[in-house]
């Protein structure tokens, strides 16, 4: 296994910058800092893109600027241009069904009603891509979900999300090196 594209999901614009739905963007921003690369807008890929090197191989970082519900447009464009297969893509996104600060990593599966994932699956024609799911917790009532994900977390919740991002970045070398069992054990531990 080799990951060639890491996508962070979120919404563009200052009004969304600090909302729970942008947890994927937050991780990509931190990863770009760690890898000392700059994200730049690429119109043909409908997002902000950076190329990094890991063990001599190119890895693309992508923050779609299509808004969450059309994330697949950006992912599909970049993957098609660089001939990246679905199982070479890691999508980082917020997850309502996991407690705040918890992390889950997996290949494939459903979209759990996440519109960003739904659009990526539609554009790739498969659900078989890797997901790094950053828990943001659930408001307890499905009628409150939209306002919940589009609002800022409390300071305590943001701290937990930041810890999960740090932990995810610590596990990333295992993911990129194909040591998936080690990554899962580390990420899924308390």
JSON list of C-alpha atoms in Angstrom, two decimals, residues 3-186:
[
{"chain": "A", "resi": 3, "resn": "UNK", "atom": "CA", "xyz": [-0.73, 6.68, -0.11]},
{"chain": "A", "resi": 4, "resn": "UNK", "atom": "CA", "xyz": [-0.25, 9.21, -2.90]},
{"chain": "A", "resi": 5, "resn": "UNK", "atom": "CA", "xyz": [-2.97, 11.71, -1.94]},
{"chain": "A", "resi": 6, "resn": "UNK", "atom": "CA", "xyz": [-4.01, 13.00, 1.48]},
{"chain": "A", "resi": 7, "resn": "UNK", "atom": "CA", "xyz": [-7.23, 15.01, 1.41]},
{"chain": "A", "resi": 8, "resn": "UNK", "atom": "CA", "xyz": [-8.54, 17.10, 4.29]},
{"chain": "A", "resi": 9, "resn": "UNK", "atom": "CA", "xyz": [-12.24, 17.91, 4.12]},
{"chain": "A", "resi": 10, "resn": "UNK", "atom": "CA", "xyz": [-13.74, 21.23, 5.14]},
{"chain": "A", "resi": 11, "resn": "UNK", "atom": "CA", "xyz": [-15.44, 24.36, 3.92]},
{"chain": "A", "resi": 12, "resn": "UNK", "atom": "CA", "xyz": [-13.68, 27.42, 2.55]},
{"chain": "A", "resi": 13, "resn": "UNK", "atom": "CA", "xyz": [-14.24, 30.91, 3.87]},
{"chain": "A", "resi": 14, "resn": "UNK", "atom": "CA", "xyz": [-13.54, 32.71, 7.12]},
{"chain": "A", "resi": 15, "resn": "UNK", "atom": "CA", "xyz": [-17.04, 31.99, 8.45]},
{"chain": "A", "resi": 16, "resn": "UNK", "atom": "CA", "xyz": [-16.24, 28.24, 8.45]},
{"chain": "A", "resi": 17, "resn": "UNK", "atom": "CA", "xyz": [-12.54, 28.33, 9.31]},
{"chain": "A", "resi": 18, "resn": "UNK", "atom": "CA", "xyz": [-12.91, 27.35, 12.96]},
{"chain": "A", "resi": 19, "resn": "UNK", "atom": "CA", "xyz": [-15.99, 25.11, 12.68]},
{"chain": "A", "resi": 20, "resn": "UNK", "atom": "CA", "xyz": [-16.03, 21.41, 13.56]},
{"chain": "A", "resi": 21, "resn": "UNK", "atom": "CA", "xyz": [-16.60, 20.49, 9.90]},
{"chain": "A", "resi": 22, "resn": "UNK", "atom": "CA", "xyz": [-13.10, 21.81, 9.10]},
{"chain": "A", "resi": 23, "resn": "UNK", "atom": "CA", "xyz": [-11.16, 19.30, 11.21]},
{"chain": "A", "resi": 24, "resn": "UNK", "atom": "CA", "xyz": [-9.77, 17.75, 8.00]},
{"chain": "A", "resi": 25, "resn": "UNK", "atom": "CA", "xyz": [-8.47, 21.13, 6.87]},
{"chain": "A", "resi": 26, "resn": "UNK", "atom": "CA", "xyz": [-6.82, 21.64, 10.28]},
{"chain": "A", "resi": 27, "resn": "UNK", "atom": "CA", "xyz": [-4.87, 18.38, 9.94]},
{"chain": "A", "resi": 28, "resn": "UNK", "atom": "CA", "xyz": [-3.70, 19.20, 6.39]},
{"chain": "A", "resi": 29, "resn": "UNK", "atom": "CA", "xyz": [-2.53, 22.64, 7.55]},
{"chain": "A", "resi": 30, "resn": "UNK", "atom": "CA", "xyz": [-0.49, 21.06, 10.37]},
{"chain": "A", "resi": 31, "resn": "UNK", "atom": "CA", "xyz": [0.92, 18.40, 8.05]},
{"chain": "A", "resi": 32, "resn": "UNK", "atom": "CA", "xyz": [1.97, 21.03, 5.50]},
{"chain": "A", "resi": 33, "resn": "UNK", "atom": "CA", "xyz": [3.80, 22.89, 8.29]},
{"chain": "A", "resi": 34, "resn": "UNK", "atom": "CA", "xyz": [5.54, 19.70, 9.46]},
{"chain": "A", "resi": 35, "resn": "UNK", "atom": "CA", "xyz": [6.57, 18.80, 5.92]},
{"chain": "A", "resi": 36, "resn": "UNK", "atom": "CA", "xyz": [7.55, 22.39, 5.14]},
{"chain": "A", "resi": 37, "resn": "UNK", "atom": "CA", "xyz": [5.37, 22.67, 2.03]},
{"chain": "A", "resi": 38, "resn": "UNK", "atom": "CA", "xyz": [2.99, 25.44, 0.99]},
{"chain": "A", "resi": 39, "resn": "UNK", "atom": "CA", "xyz": [-0.54, 24.85, -0.17]},
{"chain": "A", "resi": 40, "resn": "UNK", "atom": "CA", "xyz": [-1.43, 26.85, -3.29]},
{"chain": "A", "resi": 41, "resn": "UNK", "atom": "CA", "xyz": [-4.69, 27.23, -5.11]},
{"chain": "A", "resi": 42, "resn": "UNK", "atom": "CA", "xyz": [-4.83, 25.04, -8.23]},
{"chain": "A", "resi": 43, "resn": "UNK", "atom": "CA", "xyz": [-7.93, 25.85, -10.25]},
{"chain": "A", "resi": 44, "resn": "UNK", "atom": "CA", "xyz": [-7.73, 22.65, -12.33]},
{"chain": "A", "resi": 45, "resn": "UNK", "atom": "CA", "xyz": [-7.90, 20.63, -9.09]},
{"chain": "A", "resi": 46, "resn": "UNK", "atom": "CA", "xyz": [-10.56, 22.83, -7.44]},
{"chain": "A", "resi": 47, "resn": "UNK", "atom": "CA", "xyz": [-8.56, 23.26, -4.25]},
{"chain": "A", "resi": 48, "resn": "UNK", "atom": "CA", "xyz": [-5.40, 24.16, -2.43]},
{"chain": "A", "resi": 49, "resn": "UNK", "atom": "CA", "xyz": [-2.64, 21.70, -3.29]},
{"chain": "A", "resi": 50, "resn": "UNK", "atom": "CA", "xyz": [0.92, 20.93, -2.22]},
{"chain": "A", "resi": 51, "resn": "UNK", "atom": "CA", "xyz": [3.37, 18.29, -3.37]},
{"chain": "A", "resi": 52, "resn": "UNK", "atom": "CA", "xyz": [5.51, 16.71, -0.69]},
{"chain": "A", "resi": 53, "resn": "UNK", "atom": "CA", "xyz": [8.15, 14.00, -0.82]},
{"chain": "A", "resi": 54, "resn": "UNK", "atom": "CA", "xyz": [8.13, 10.99, 1.50]},
{"chain": "A", "resi": 55, "resn": "UNK", "atom": "CA", "xyz": [10.86, 8.35, 1.11]},
{"chain": "A", "resi": 56, "resn": "UNK", "atom": "CA", "xyz": [11.49, 9.61, -2.41]},
{"chain": "A", "resi": 57, "resn": "UNK", "atom": "CA", "xyz": [7.84, 9.41, -3.49]},
{"chain": "A", "resi": 58, "resn": "UNK", "atom": "CA", "xyz": [5.42, 12.22, -4.27]},
{"chain": "A", "resi": 59, "resn": "UNK", "atom": "CA", "xyz": [2.48, 12.66, -1.91]},
{"chain": "A", "resi": 60, "resn": "UNK", "atom": "CA", "xyz": [-0.13, 15.27, -2.75]},
{"chain": "A", "resi": 61, "resn": "UNK", "atom": "CA", "xyz": [-1.95, 17.26, -0.08]},
{"chain": "A", "resi": 62, "resn": "UNK", "atom": "CA", "xyz": [-5.37, 18.64, -1.00]},
{"chain": "A", "resi": 63, "resn": "UNK", "atom": "CA", "xyz": [-7.92, 20.94, 0.63]},
{"chain": "A", "resi": 64, "resn": "UNK", "atom": "CA", "xyz": [-10.90, 21.12, -1.76]},
{"chain": "A", "resi": 65, "resn": "UNK", "atom": "CA", "xyz": [-12.33, 24.61, -2.25]},
{"chain": "A", "resi": 66, "resn": "UNK", "atom": "CA", "xyz": [-15.63, 23.25, -3.55]},
{"chain": "A", "resi": 67, "resn": "UNK", "atom": "CA", "xyz": [-17.31, 23.28, -0.15]},
{"chain": "A", "resi": 68, "resn": "UNK", "atom": "CA", "xyz": [-17.87, 20.01, 1.67]},
{"chain": "A", "resi": 69, "resn": "UNK", "atom": "CA", "xyz": [-20.76, 18.65, -0.39]},
{"chain": "A", "resi": 70, "resn": "UNK", "atom": "CA", "xyz": [-18.77, 18.73, -3.65]},
{"chain": "A", "resi": 71, "resn": "UNK", "atom": "CA", "xyz": [-15.42, 17.46, -2.32]},
{"chain": "A", "resi": 72, "resn": "UNK", "atom": "CA", "xyz": [-15.37, 14.65, -4.88]},
{"chain": "A", "resi": 73, "resn": "UNK", "atom": "CA", "xyz": [-14.96, 17.15, -7.71]},
{"chain": "A", "resi": 74, "resn": "UNK", "atom": "CA", "xyz": [-11.51, 18.13, -6.37]},
{"chain": "A", "resi": 75, "resn": "UNK", "atom": "CA", "xyz": [-10.48, 14.62, -5.31]},
{"chain": "A", "resi": 76, "resn": "UNK", "atom": "CA", "xyz": [-11.56, 13.13, -8.64]},
{"chain": "A", "resi": 77, "resn": "UNK", "atom": "CA", "xyz": [-9.78, 15.80, -10.69]},
{"chain": "A", "resi": 78, "resn": "UNK", "atom": "CA", "xyz": [-6.43, 15.39, -8.93]},
{"chain": "A", "resi": 79, "resn": "UNK", "atom": "CA", "xyz": [-6.64, 11.59, -8.73]},
{"chain": "A", "resi": 80, "resn": "UNK", "atom": "CA", "xyz": [-7.50, 11.30, -12.42]},
{"chain": "A", "resi": 81, "resn": "UNK", "atom": "CA", "xyz": [-4.75, 13.70, -13.54]},
{"chain": "A", "resi": 82, "resn": "UNK", "atom": "CA", "xyz": [-2.02, 11.90, -11.56]},
{"chain": "A", "resi": 83, "resn": "UNK", "atom": "CA", "xyz": [-3.51, 8.41, -12.09]},
{"chain": "A", "resi": 84, "resn": "UNK", "atom": "CA", "xyz": [-3.96, 7.85, -8.36]},
{"chain": "A", "resi": 85, "resn": "UNK", "atom": "CA", "xyz": [-6.06, 4.81, -7.48]},
{"chain": "A", "resi": 86, "resn": "UNK", "atom": "CA", "xyz": [-8.78, 4.99, -4.81]},
{"chain": "A", "resi": 87, "resn": "UNK", "atom": "CA", "xyz": [-6.79, 2.75, -2.42]},
{"chain": "A", "resi": 88, "resn": "UNK", "atom": "CA", "xyz": [-3.91, 5.27, -2.63]},
{"chain": "A", "resi": 89, "resn": "UNK", "atom": "CA", "xyz": [-6.08, 8.06, -1.19]},
{"chain": "A", "resi": 90, "resn": "UNK", "atom": "CA", "xyz": [-6.42, 8.99, 2.48]},
{"chain": "A", "resi": 91, "resn": "UNK", "atom": "CA", "xyz": [-9.37, 11.26, 3.31]},
{"chain": "A", "resi": 92, "resn": "UNK", "atom": "CA", "xyz": [-9.29, 13.06, 6.67]},
{"chain": "A", "resi": 93, "resn": "UNK", "atom": "CA", "xyz": [-12.68, 14.23, 7.94]},
{"chain": "A", "resi": 94, "resn": "UNK", "atom": "CA", "xyz": [-14.76, 15.12, 10.96]},
{"chain": "A", "resi": 95, "resn": "UNK", "atom": "CA", "xyz": [-16.88, 12.30, 12.38]},
{"chain": "A", "resi": 96, "resn": "UNK", "atom": "CA", "xyz": [-20.08, 12.82, 14.38]},
{"chain": "A", "resi": 97, "resn": "UNK", "atom": "CA", "xyz": [-20.39, 9.18, 15.46]},
{"chain": "A", "resi": 98, "resn": "UNK", "atom": "CA", "xyz": [-17.10, 9.18, 17.37]},
{"chain": "A", "resi": 99, "resn": "UNK", "atom": "CA", "xyz": [-16.53, 10.96, 20.66]},
{"chain": "A", "resi": 100, "resn": "UNK", "atom": "CA", "xyz": [-14.71, 14.25, 20.54]},
{"chain": "A", "resi": 101, "resn": "UNK", "atom": "CA", "xyz": [-10.97, 13.66, 20.37]},
{"chain": "A", "resi": 102, "resn": "UNK", "atom": "CA", "xyz": [-11.23, 10.00, 19.37]},
{"chain": "A", "resi": 103, "resn": "UNK", "atom": "CA", "xyz": [-9.86, 8.71, 16.07]},
{"chain": "A", "resi": 104, "resn": "UNK", "atom": "CA", "xyz": [-10.70, 5.84, 13.75]},
{"chain": "A", "resi": 105, "resn": "UNK", "atom": "CA", "xyz": [-8.79, 4.67, 10.68]},
{"chain": "A", "resi": 106, "resn": "UNK", "atom": "CA", "xyz": [-10.16, 2.31, 8.05]},
{"chain": "A", "resi": 107, "resn": "UNK", "atom": "CA", "xyz": [-10.38, 1.40, 4.39]},
{"chain": "A", "resi": 108, "resn": "UNK", "atom": "CA", "xyz": [-13.74, 1.73, 2.68]},
{"chain": "A", "resi": 109, "resn": "UNK", "atom": "CA", "xyz": [-17.16, 1.54, 4.24]},
{"chain": "A", "resi": 110, "resn": "UNK", "atom": "CA", "xyz": [-20.27, 3.65, 4.09]},
{"chain": "A", "resi": 111, "resn": "UNK", "atom": "CA", "xyz": [-20.48, 7.39, 4.26]},
{"chain": "A", "resi": 112, "resn": "UNK", "atom": "CA", "xyz": [-22.57, 7.65, 7.45]},
{"chain": "A", "resi": 113, "resn": "UNK", "atom": "CA", "xyz": [-24.49, 10.54, 5.91]},
{"chain": "A", "resi": 114, "resn": "UNK", "atom": "CA", "xyz": [-21.30, 12.61, 5.52]},
{"chain": "A", "resi": 115, "resn": "UNK", "atom": "CA", "xyz": [-21.91, 14.58, 2.32]},
{"chain": "A", "resi": 116, "resn": "UNK", "atom": "CA", "xyz": [-18.20, 15.06, 1.59]},
{"chain": "A", "resi": 117, "resn": "UNK", "atom": "CA", "xyz": [-17.62, 11.30, 1.67]},
{"chain": "A", "resi": 118, "resn": "UNK", "atom": "CA", "xyz": [-20.78, 10.69, -0.33]},
{"chain": "A", "resi": 119, "resn": "UNK", "atom": "CA", "xyz": [-19.55, 12.95, -3.14]},
{"chain": "A", "resi": 120, "resn": "UNK", "atom": "CA", "xyz": [-16.04, 11.44, -3.13]},
{"chain": "A", "resi": 121, "resn": "UNK", "atom": "CA", "xyz": [-17.53, 7.94, -3.40]},
{"chain": "A", "resi": 122, "resn": "UNK", "atom": "CA", "xyz": [-19.71, 9.09, -6.31]},
{"chain": "A", "resi": 123, "resn": "UNK", "atom": "CA", "xyz": [-16.82, 10.71, -8.20]},
{"chain": "A", "resi": 124, "resn": "UNK", "atom": "CA", "xyz": [-14.37, 7.85, -7.61]},
{"chain": "A", "resi": 125, "resn": "UNK", "atom": "CA", "xyz": [-17.04, 5.23, -8.28]},
{"chain": "A", "resi": 126, "resn": "UNK", "atom": "CA", "xyz": [-16.03, 3.31, -5.15]},
{"chain": "A", "resi": 127, "resn": "UNK", "atom": "CA", "xyz": [-15.97, 3.60, -1.36]},
{"chain": "A", "resi": 128, "resn": "UNK", "atom": "CA", "xyz": [-12.56, 1.90, -1.27]},
{"chain": "A", "resi": 129, "resn": "UNK", "atom": "CA", "xyz": [-10.33, 4.71, -0.08]},
{"chain": "A", "resi": 130, "resn": "UNK", "atom": "CA", "xyz": [-8.73, 5.16, 3.34]},
{"chain": "A", "resi": 131, "resn": "UNK", "atom": "CA", "xyz": [-10.40, 7.34, 5.94]},
{"chain": "A", "resi": 132, "resn": "UNK", "atom": "CA", "xyz": [-8.96, 9.01, 8.99]},
{"chain": "A", "resi": 133, "resn": "UNK", "atom": "CA", "xyz": [-12.03, 9.90, 11.04]},
{"chain": "A", "resi": 134, "resn": "UNK", "atom": "CA", "xyz": [-11.53, 12.66, 13.61]},
{"chain": "A", "resi": 135, "resn": "UNK", "atom": "CA", "xyz": [-14.23, 12.48, 16.28]},
{"chain": "A", "resi": 136, "resn": "UNK", "atom": "CA", "xyz": [-16.15, 15.68, 16.97]},
{"chain": "A", "resi": 137, "resn": "UNK", "atom": "CA", "xyz": [-18.97, 14.12, 19.01]},
{"chain": "A", "resi": 138, "resn": "UNK", "atom": "CA", "xyz": [-22.70, 14.35, 18.32]},
{"chain": "A", "resi": 139, "resn": "UNK", "atom": "CA", "xyz": [-25.18, 17.00, 19.51]},
{"chain": "A", "resi": 140, "resn": "UNK", "atom": "CA", "xyz": [-27.60, 14.25, 20.59]},
{"chain": "A", "resi": 141, "resn": "UNK", "atom": "CA", "xyz": [-30.41, 15.20, 18.20]},
{"chain": "A", "resi": 142, "resn": "UNK", "atom": "CA", "xyz": [-30.16, 14.65, 14.46]},
{"chain": "A", "resi": 143, "resn": "UNK", "atom": "CA", "xyz": [-32.09, 17.89, 13.87]},
{"chain": "A", "resi": 144, "resn": "UNK", "atom": "CA", "xyz": [-29.18, 19.80, 15.41]},
{"chain": "A", "resi": 145, "resn": "UNK", "atom": "CA", "xyz": [-26.42, 18.17, 13.32]},
{"chain": "A", "resi": 146, "resn": "UNK", "atom": "CA", "xyz": [-26.09, 20.87, 10.63]},
{"chain": "A", "resi": 147, "resn": "UNK", "atom": "CA", "xyz": [-25.78, 23.74, 13.09]},
{"chain": "A", "resi": 148, "resn": "UNK", "atom": "CA", "xyz": [-23.47, 21.63, 15.28]},
{"chain": "A", "resi": 149, "resn": "UNK", "atom": "CA", "xyz": [-20.91, 20.83, 12.56]},
{"chain": "A", "resi": 150, "resn": "UNK", "atom": "CA", "xyz": [-21.04, 24.40, 11.23]},
{"chain": "A", "resi": 151, "resn": "UNK", "atom": "CA", "xyz": [-20.27, 25.95, 14.62]},
{"chain": "A", "resi": 152, "resn": "UNK", "atom": "CA", "xyz": [-17.06, 26.29, 16.57]},
{"chain": "A", "resi": 153, "resn": "UNK", "atom": "CA", "xyz": [-16.27, 23.67, 19.20]},
{"chain": "A", "resi": 154, "resn": "UNK", "atom": "CA", "xyz": [-15.79, 24.82, 22.78]},
{"chain": "A", "resi": 155, "resn": "UNK", "atom": "CA", "xyz": [-12.22, 25.51, 23.85]},
{"chain": "A", "resi": 156, "resn": "UNK", "atom": "CA", "xyz": [-12.11, 22.13, 25.62]},
{"chain": "A", "resi": 157, "resn": "UNK", "atom": "CA", "xyz": [-13.45, 20.31, 22.55]},
{"chain": "A", "resi": 158, "resn": "UNK", "atom": "CA", "xyz": [-11.00, 22.13, 20.27]},
{"chain": "A", "resi": 159, "resn": "UNK", "atom": "CA", "xyz": [-8.21, 21.02, 22.59]},
{"chain": "A", "resi": 160, "resn": "UNK", "atom": "CA", "xyz": [-9.34, 17.39, 22.24]},
{"chain": "A", "resi": 161, "resn": "UNK", "atom": "CA", "xyz": [-9.59, 17.70, 18.46]},
{"chain": "A", "resi": 162, "resn": "UNK", "atom": "CA", "xyz": [-6.10, 19.25, 18.32]},
{"chain": "A", "resi": 163, "resn": "UNK", "atom": "CA", "xyz": [-4.77, 16.33, 20.40]},
{"chain": "A", "resi": 164, "resn": "UNK", "atom": "CA", "xyz": [-6.37, 13.89, 17.94]},
{"chain": "A", "resi": 165, "resn": "UNK", "atom": "CA", "xyz": [-4.74, 15.75, 15.05]},
{"chain": "A", "resi": 166, "resn": "UNK", "atom": "CA", "xyz": [-1.34, 15.54, 16.78]},
{"chain": "A", "resi": 167, "resn": "UNK", "atom": "CA", "xyz": [-1.86, 11.84, 17.45]},
{"chain": "A", "resi": 168, "resn": "UNK", "atom": "CA", "xyz": [-2.90, 11.28, 13.82]},
{"chain": "A", "resi": 169, "resn": "UNK", "atom": "CA", "xyz": [0.22, 13.03, 12.57]},
{"chain": "A", "resi": 170, "resn": "UNK", "atom": "CA", "xyz": [2.32, 10.82, 14.86]},
{"chain": "A", "resi": 171, "resn": "UNK", "atom": "CA", "xyz": [0.67, 7.74, 13.31]},
{"chain": "A", "resi": 172, "resn": "UNK", "atom": "CA", "xyz": [1.02, 8.94, 9.73]},
{"chain": "A", "resi": 173, "resn": "UNK", "atom": "CA", "xyz": [4.49, 7.42, 9.16]},
{"chain": "A", "resi": 174, "resn": "UNK", "atom": "CA", "xyz": [3.08, 3.98, 10.03]},
{"chain": "A", "resi": 175, "resn": "UNK", "atom": "CA", "xyz": [0.20, 4.54, 7.60]},
{"chain": "A", "resi": 176, "resn": "UNK", "atom": "CA", "xyz": [2.53, 5.72, 4.84]},
{"chain": "A", "resi": 177, "resn": "UNK", "atom": "CA", "xyz": [4.95, 2.85, 5.50]},
{"chain": "A", "resi": 178, "resn": "UNK", "atom": "CA", "xyz": [2.13, 0.30, 5.24]},
{"chain": "A", "resi": 179, "resn": "UNK", "atom": "CA", "xyz": [2.24, -0.63, 8.94]},
{"chain": "A", "resi": 180, "resn": "UNK", "atom": "CA", "xyz": [-1.53, -0.40, 9.21]},
{"chain": "A", "resi": 181, "resn": "UNK", "atom": "CA", "xyz": [-1.96, -2.69, 12.20]},
{"chain": "A", "resi": 182, "resn": "UNK", "atom": "CA", "xyz": [0.49, -0.55, 14.19]},
{"chain": "A", "resi": 183, "resn": "UNK", "atom": "CA", "xyz": [-1.32, 2.60, 13.09]},
{"chain": "A", "resi": 184, "resn": "UNK", "atom": "CA", "xyz": [-4.72, 1.21, 14.08]},
{"chain": "A", "resi": 185, "resn": "UNK", "atom": "CA", "xyz": [-3.47, 0.04, 17.49]},
{"chain": "A", "resi": 186, "resn": "UNK", "atom": "CA", "xyz": [-1.98, 3.46, 18.20]}
]
